[in-house]
Coordinates of C-alpha atoms and ligand atoms in Angstrom, one line a residue:
X13 CA 30.5 -32.8 -62.7
X14 CA 32.0 -30.7 -59.9
X15 CA 31.5 -26.9 -60.0
X16 CA 34.4 -24.3 -59.8
X17 CA 33.9 -23.9 -56.0
X18 CA 34.0 -27.6 -55.4
X19 CA 37.2 -27.9 -57.5
X20 CA 38.7 -25.0 -55.5
X21 CA 37.8 -26.8 -52.2
X22 CA 39.4 -30.1 -53.4
X23 CA 42.6 -28.2 -54.4
X24 CA 42.7 -26.4 -51.1
X25 CA 42.1 -29.6 -49.2
X26 CA 45.3 -31.1 -50.8
X27 CA 47.3 -27.9 -50.2
X28 CA 46.3 -28.0 -46.5
X29 CA 46.7 -31.8 -46.1
X30 CA 43.1 -31.8 -44.8
X31 CA 40.4 -34.4 -44.6
X32 CA 36.7 -33.5 -44.9
X33 CA 34.3 -35.7 -42.9
X34 CA 30.5 -35.3 -43.5
X35 CA 27.4 -36.7 -41.9
X36 CA 24.8 -38.3 -44.2
X37 CA 22.5 -35.3 -43.7
X38 CA 24.8 -32.8 -45.5
X39 CA 23.6 -31.3 -48.7
X40 CA 24.5 -33.0 -52.0
X41 CA 27.1 -30.5 -53.0
X42 CA 29.0 -31.1 -49.7
X43 CA 28.5 -34.9 -50.0
X44 CA 30.3 -34.6 -53.4
X45 CA 33.5 -33.1 -51.9
X46 CA 33.7 -35.1 -48.7
X47 CA 36.5 -37.6 -48.2
X48 CA 34.3 -39.7 -46.0
X49 CA 30.6 -39.7 -45.3
X50 CA 28.8 -41.7 -42.7
X51 CA 26.4 -42.2 -39.8
X52 CA 27.3 -41.2 -36.3
X53 CA 29.1 -44.5 -35.5
X54 CA 31.0 -44.6 -38.8
X55 CA 32.1 -41.0 -38.3
X56 CA 33.3 -41.8 -34.8
X57 CA 35.3 -44.8 -36.1
X58 CA 36.7 -42.8 -38.9
X59 CA 37.7 -40.0 -36.5
X60 CA 39.5 -42.5 -34.3
X61 CA 41.6 -43.7 -37.3
X62 CA 42.8 -40.4 -38.8
X63 CA 46.5 -40.4 -39.5
X64 CA 48.9 -38.1 -41.3
X65 CA 46.4 -35.2 -41.7
X66 CA 47.0 -31.7 -40.5
X67 CA 43.5 -30.5 -40.5
X68 CA 40.0 -32.2 -40.1
X69 CA 37.0 -30.3 -41.5
X70 CA 33.9 -31.7 -39.9
X71 CA 30.6 -31.1 -41.7
X72 CA 28.1 -32.2 -39.1
X73 CA 26.7 -30.9 -35.8
X74 CA 28.5 -29.9 -32.7
X75 CA 28.5 -33.2 -30.8
X76 CA 30.0 -35.0 -33.8
X77 CA 32.9 -32.5 -34.2
X78 CA 33.4 -32.6 -30.4
X79 CA 33.7 -36.4 -30.5
X80 CA 36.3 -36.1 -33.2
X81 CA 38.2 -33.6 -31.0
X82 CA 37.9 -35.9 -28.0
X83 CA 39.5 -38.7 -30.0
X84 CA 42.2 -36.5 -31.5
X85 CA 43.5 -34.1 -28.8
X86 CA 46.5 -33.3 -30.9
X87 CA 44.8 -32.5 -34.2
X88 CA 43.1 -29.4 -35.5
X89 CA 39.4 -30.0 -35.9
X90 CA 37.3 -27.2 -37.5
X91 CA 33.6 -26.9 -38.2
X92 CA 32.5 -24.7 -41.1
X93 CA 29.7 -23.0 -39.1
X94 CA 30.0 -23.0 -35.4
X95 CA 26.3 -22.5 -34.9
X96 CA 25.6 -26.0 -36.2
X97 CA 24.2 -27.4 -32.9
X98 CA 22.0 -30.4 -32.4
X99 CA 19.2 -29.3 -30.1
X100 CA 18.8 -32.8 -28.7
X101 CA 22.4 -32.9 -27.5
X102 CA 21.6 -29.8 -25.4
X103 CA 18.6 -31.4 -23.7
X104 CA 20.8 -33.4 -21.2
X105 CA 23.1 -31.3 -19.1
X106 CA 25.8 -33.1 -17.1
X107 CA 24.3 -32.2 -13.7
X108 CA 21.1 -34.0 -14.6
X109 CA 23.1 -37.2 -15.2
X110 CA 24.9 -36.7 -11.9
X111 CA 21.5 -36.4 -10.1
X112 CA 20.2 -39.5 -11.9
X113 CA 23.3 -41.5 -10.9
X114 CA 22.6 -40.5 -7.2
X115 CA 19.0 -41.7 -7.6
X116 CA 20.1 -45.0 -9.2
X117 CA 23.5 -46.1 -7.8
X118 CA 24.6 -49.2 -9.5
X119 CA 22.9 -48.4 -12.9
X120 CA 25.1 -48.1 -16.0
X121 CA 25.1 -44.8 -17.9
X122 CA 24.6 -45.3 -21.6
X123 CA 24.5 -42.0 -23.5
X124 CA 23.6 -41.5 -27.1
X125 CA 26.5 -39.9 -29.0
X126 CA 24.1 -36.9 -29.5
X127 CA 25.3 -35.4 -26.2
X128 CA 27.7 -32.6 -25.3
X129 CA 31.3 -33.5 -24.2
X130 CA 30.5 -32.6 -20.5
X131 CA 27.7 -35.1 -20.5
X132 CA 29.9 -37.8 -22.3
X133 CA 32.3 -37.3 -19.4
X134 CA 29.6 -38.8 -17.1
X135 CA 28.9 -41.8 -19.2
X136 CA 30.2 -45.4 -18.8
X137 CA 29.7 -46.0 -22.6
X138 CA 28.2 -44.2 -25.6
X139 CA 25.9 -45.6 -28.2
X140 CA 24.5 -44.6 -31.6
X141 CA 21.3 -45.5 -33.4
X142 CA 23.1 -48.4 -35.1
X143 CA 24.5 -50.1 -32.0
X144 CA 22.3 -49.1 -29.0
X145 CA 20.9 -52.6 -28.5
X146 CA 24.3 -54.3 -28.8
X147 CA 25.9 -51.7 -26.3
X148 CA 23.1 -52.1 -23.7
X149 CA 23.2 -55.9 -23.9
X150 CA 27.0 -55.9 -23.6
X151 CA 26.7 -54.5 -20.0
X152 CA 26.9 -56.4 -16.7
X153 CA 24.4 -54.1 -15.0
X154 CA 20.7 -54.9 -15.2
X155 CA 19.6 -51.2 -14.9
X156 CA 20.6 -48.6 -17.5
X157 CA 20.3 -44.8 -17.4
X158 CA 19.8 -43.9 -21.1
X159 CA 19.5 -40.5 -22.7
X160 CA 18.7 -38.1 -24.2
X161 CA 16.5 -39.6 -26.9
X162 CA 13.3 -41.2 -25.5
X163 CA 12.5 -42.8 -28.8
X164 CA 15.9 -44.6 -29.2
X165 CA 15.4 -45.6 -25.5
X166 CA 12.0 -47.1 -26.4
X167 CA 13.5 -48.9 -29.4
X168 CA 16.3 -50.3 -27.3
X169 CA 13.9 -51.3 -24.5
X170 CA 12.0 -53.5 -27.0
X171 CA 15.1 -55.6 -27.5
X172 CA 16.6 -56.1 -24.1
X173 CA 15.7 -57.6 -20.7
X174 CA 17.4 -54.7 -18.9
X175 CA 15.5 -51.9 -17.2
X176 CA 16.0 -48.7 -19.2
X177 CA 15.5 -45.5 -17.3
X178 CA 15.2 -42.5 -19.7
X179 CA 17.0 -39.3 -18.9
X180 CA 15.8 -36.5 -19.3
X181 CA 12.1 -37.0 -19.6
X182 CA 11.0 -36.1 -23.1
X183 CA 14.4 -35.9 -24.9
X184 CA 13.8 -35.9 -28.6
X185 CA 14.9 -34.9 -32.1
X186 CA 12.5 -32.3 -33.5
X187 CA 13.2 -33.5 -37.1
X188 CA 12.2 -37.1 -36.5
X189 CA 9.2 -36.0 -34.3
X190 CA 7.7 -34.4 -37.5
X191 CA 6.7 -37.8 -38.9
X192 CA 3.1 -38.8 -38.3
X193 CA 1.4 -42.1 -38.8
X194 CA -0.6 -40.4 -41.6
X195 CA 2.7 -39.9 -43.5
X196 CA 3.5 -43.6 -43.2
X197 CA -0.1 -44.8 -44.0
X198 CA -0.1 -42.6 -47.1
X199 CA 3.2 -44.0 -48.3
X200 CA 2.1 -47.6 -47.7
X201 CA -1.1 -47.0 -49.7
X202 CA 0.6 -45.2 -52.5
X203 CA 3.6 -47.5 -52.8
X204 CA 2.4 -50.9 -51.5
X205 CA 5.5 -52.7 -52.8
X206 CA 8.0 -50.4 -51.2
X207 CA 10.1 -51.0 -48.1
X208 CA 9.4 -48.4 -45.4
X209 CA 12.6 -47.5 -43.5
X210 CA 12.5 -45.2 -40.5
X211 CA 15.0 -44.0 -37.9
X212 CA 14.8 -45.0 -34.3
X213 CA 14.5 -41.3 -33.4
X214 CA 11.0 -41.5 -34.8
X215 CA 8.1 -42.0 -32.4
X216 CA 7.2 -45.6 -31.4
X217 CA 4.0 -45.7 -33.4
X218 CA 6.0 -44.7 -36.5
X219 CA 8.5 -47.4 -35.8
X220 CA 5.7 -50.0 -35.3
X221 CA 4.3 -49.4 -38.8
X222 CA 7.6 -49.3 -40.6
X223 CA 9.2 -52.4 -42.2
X224 CA 12.7 -51.6 -40.8
X225 CA 14.0 -49.3 -38.1
X226 CA 17.6 -48.4 -39.0
X227 CA 20.4 -45.8 -38.6
X228 CA 21.2 -43.7 -41.7
X229 CA 24.1 -46.1 -42.3
X230 CA 21.8 -49.1 -41.9
X231 CA 19.4 -47.5 -44.5
X232 CA 22.2 -47.1 -47.0
X233 CA 23.2 -50.7 -46.6
X234 CA 19.6 -51.9 -46.8
X235 CA 18.8 -50.0 -50.1
X236 CA 22.1 -51.1 -51.7
X237 CA 21.6 -54.7 -50.9
X238 CA 17.8 -55.2 -51.1
X239 CA 16.2 -56.8 -54.2
X240 CA 13.3 -54.4 -53.8
X241 CA 13.1 -51.5 -56.2
X242 CA 11.2 -48.8 -54.1
X243 CA 12.0 -47.4 -50.7
X244 CA 10.3 -44.9 -48.5
X245 CA 12.7 -43.1 -46.2
X246 CA 11.7 -41.8 -42.7
X247 CA 14.6 -39.6 -41.8
X248 CA 16.2 -36.3 -42.8
X249 CA 15.8 -35.5 -46.5
X250 CA 19.4 -35.3 -47.5
X251 CA 19.9 -39.0 -46.7
X252 CA 17.6 -39.5 -49.7
X253 CA 20.0 -37.3 -51.8
X254 CA 22.8 -39.7 -51.0
X255 CA 20.6 -42.8 -51.5
X256 CA 19.5 -41.6 -54.9
X257 CA 23.0 -40.8 -56.1
X258 CA 24.4 -44.1 -55.1
X259 CA 21.4 -46.2 -56.3
X260 CA 20.4 -44.7 -59.6
X261 CA 18.4 -47.9 -60.6
X262 CA 16.2 -47.6 -57.5
X263 CA 13.3 -45.3 -56.5
X264 CA 13.9 -43.6 -53.2
X265 CA 11.2 -41.4 -51.8
X266 CA 11.2 -39.2 -48.6
X267 CA 8.3 -40.1 -46.3
X268 CA 8.2 -36.3 -45.5
X269 CA 10.1 -33.8 -47.6
X270 CA 9.8 -31.2 -44.7
X271 CA 12.0 -33.3 -42.5
X272 CA 15.0 -31.0 -42.6
X273 CA 17.6 -30.6 -39.9
X274 CA 18.2 -26.8 -40.1
X275 CA 21.5 -26.8 -38.3
X276 CA 23.0 -29.5 -40.5
X277 CA 22.2 -27.2 -43.4
X278 CA 24.2 -24.2 -41.9
X279 CA 27.3 -25.7 -43.6
X280 CA 27.7 -24.5 -47.2
X281 CA 30.5 -24.9 -49.8
X282 CA 31.5 -21.2 -49.1
X283 CA 31.9 -22.0 -45.4
X284 CA 33.8 -25.2 -46.1
X285 CA 36.2 -23.2 -48.3
X286 CA 36.6 -20.6 -45.5
X287 CA 37.2 -23.5 -42.9
X288 CA 40.1 -24.8 -45.1
X289 CA 41.5 -21.4 -45.9
X290 CA 41.4 -19.8 -42.5
X291 CA 41.5 -23.0 -40.4
X292 CA 38.3 -22.0 -38.6
X293 CA 36.2 -22.5 -36.5
X294 CA 38.3 -24.6 -34.2
X295 CA 36.5 -27.2 -32.1
X296 CA 38.0 -27.5 -28.6
X297 CA 37.1 -29.7 -25.6
X298 CA 39.1 -28.9 -22.4
X299 CA 41.6 -31.6 -21.5
X300 CA 39.9 -32.8 -18.3
X301 CA 36.5 -33.2 -20.0
X302 CA 38.1 -34.8 -23.0
X303 CA 40.1 -37.2 -20.9
X304 CA 36.9 -38.2 -18.9
X305 CA 34.8 -38.6 -22.0
X306 CA 37.3 -40.5 -24.2
X307 CA 37.0 -43.8 -22.4
X308 CA 33.2 -43.9 -23.0
X309 CA 33.7 -43.2 -26.7
X310 CA 36.5 -45.8 -27.1
X311 CA 34.6 -48.4 -25.2
X312 CA 31.7 -48.0 -27.6
X313 CA 34.0 -48.3 -30.6
X314 CA 35.5 -51.5 -29.1
X315 CA 32.1 -53.1 -28.4
X316 CA 30.9 -52.2 -31.9
X317 CA 33.7 -54.1 -33.6
Ligands
13P26 P1 22.7 -41.6 -37.6 O1 23.3 -41.1 -38.8 O2 23.8 -42.2 -36.7 O3 21.7 -42.6 -37.8 O4 22.1 -40.5 -36.7 C1 21.1 -39.6 -37.2 C2 21.1 -38.3 -36.5 O5 20.1 -37.7 -36.2 C3 22.4 -37.7 -36.2 O6 22.2 -36.6 -35.5
SF4_27 FE1 20.1 -33.5 -33.9 FE2 17.9 -34.4 -35.0 FE3 19.5 -32.8 -36.4 FE4 20.2 -35.3 -35.8 S1 18.5 -34.7 -37.1 S2 21.5 -33.5 -35.7 S3 19.3 -35.6 -33.7 S4 18.4 -32.3 -34.5

């Protein structure tokens, strides 16, 4: 049952001819009013297909909303809380990529979508946690500059013959860094029949002890389709909220209930209402940067099809 504020938001959304996109880490109350929820790749693809809407409300972090703005230069994209930044995306400034390109001429530049628009403008192609291996293996170059997540770089390097050079050193997600091998061993012992799913942003030793390493979209698909009944989830806790709602017959347990992405939680129903009502806060990417970044985003979408 939707509450009064949620009903108000849905009414407002219709009046404004708006669409609400939300990442899988949004809180349950926002998940319930979103028109579309997804992982980073699914949100990019959805953002590339928006037609006939006057306003896009993006409930996610800065780089996601910026990617939607890059793909839709003529649409109004708003984010409910402008402070919703992904710290990892800020770890790789564009000038660091330019320096790395000079050190490794001839290397392809593959950037995780978790980067700022200025960094994307320096990339040959983007990737997400669900397609990184496919993207890297699609390239002609044998050497790849890859950043900013060192753990996704490690995951990819295990499944390619190409040389992966990580930029910057030590780029990481603080949320996925919280998981320890102890958390995974404890879950394995307590729930021996469960599938343990972890995100490729987790450290290599966590990935090695898990049953599956998947993006959030991959985890949703796995839980929906698996004959298993119990799942331990090694990613941000609100993915578990969505998994539980969509799989009421299954037991879904977070590997670590403290794994909370604080900036994802800055968006609230009140702020979503404000975003619709006042059409704020507008996400802008300057034309030159957007034009330079667009081809890397579009190339990723093309290769992912
Ligand atoms: P995905 O939803 O693409 O797996 O990414 C997780 C994440 O941390 C996004 O910032
Ligand atoms: Fe960034 Fe990590 Fe939050 Fe994802 S979970 S938005 S990578 S800080």
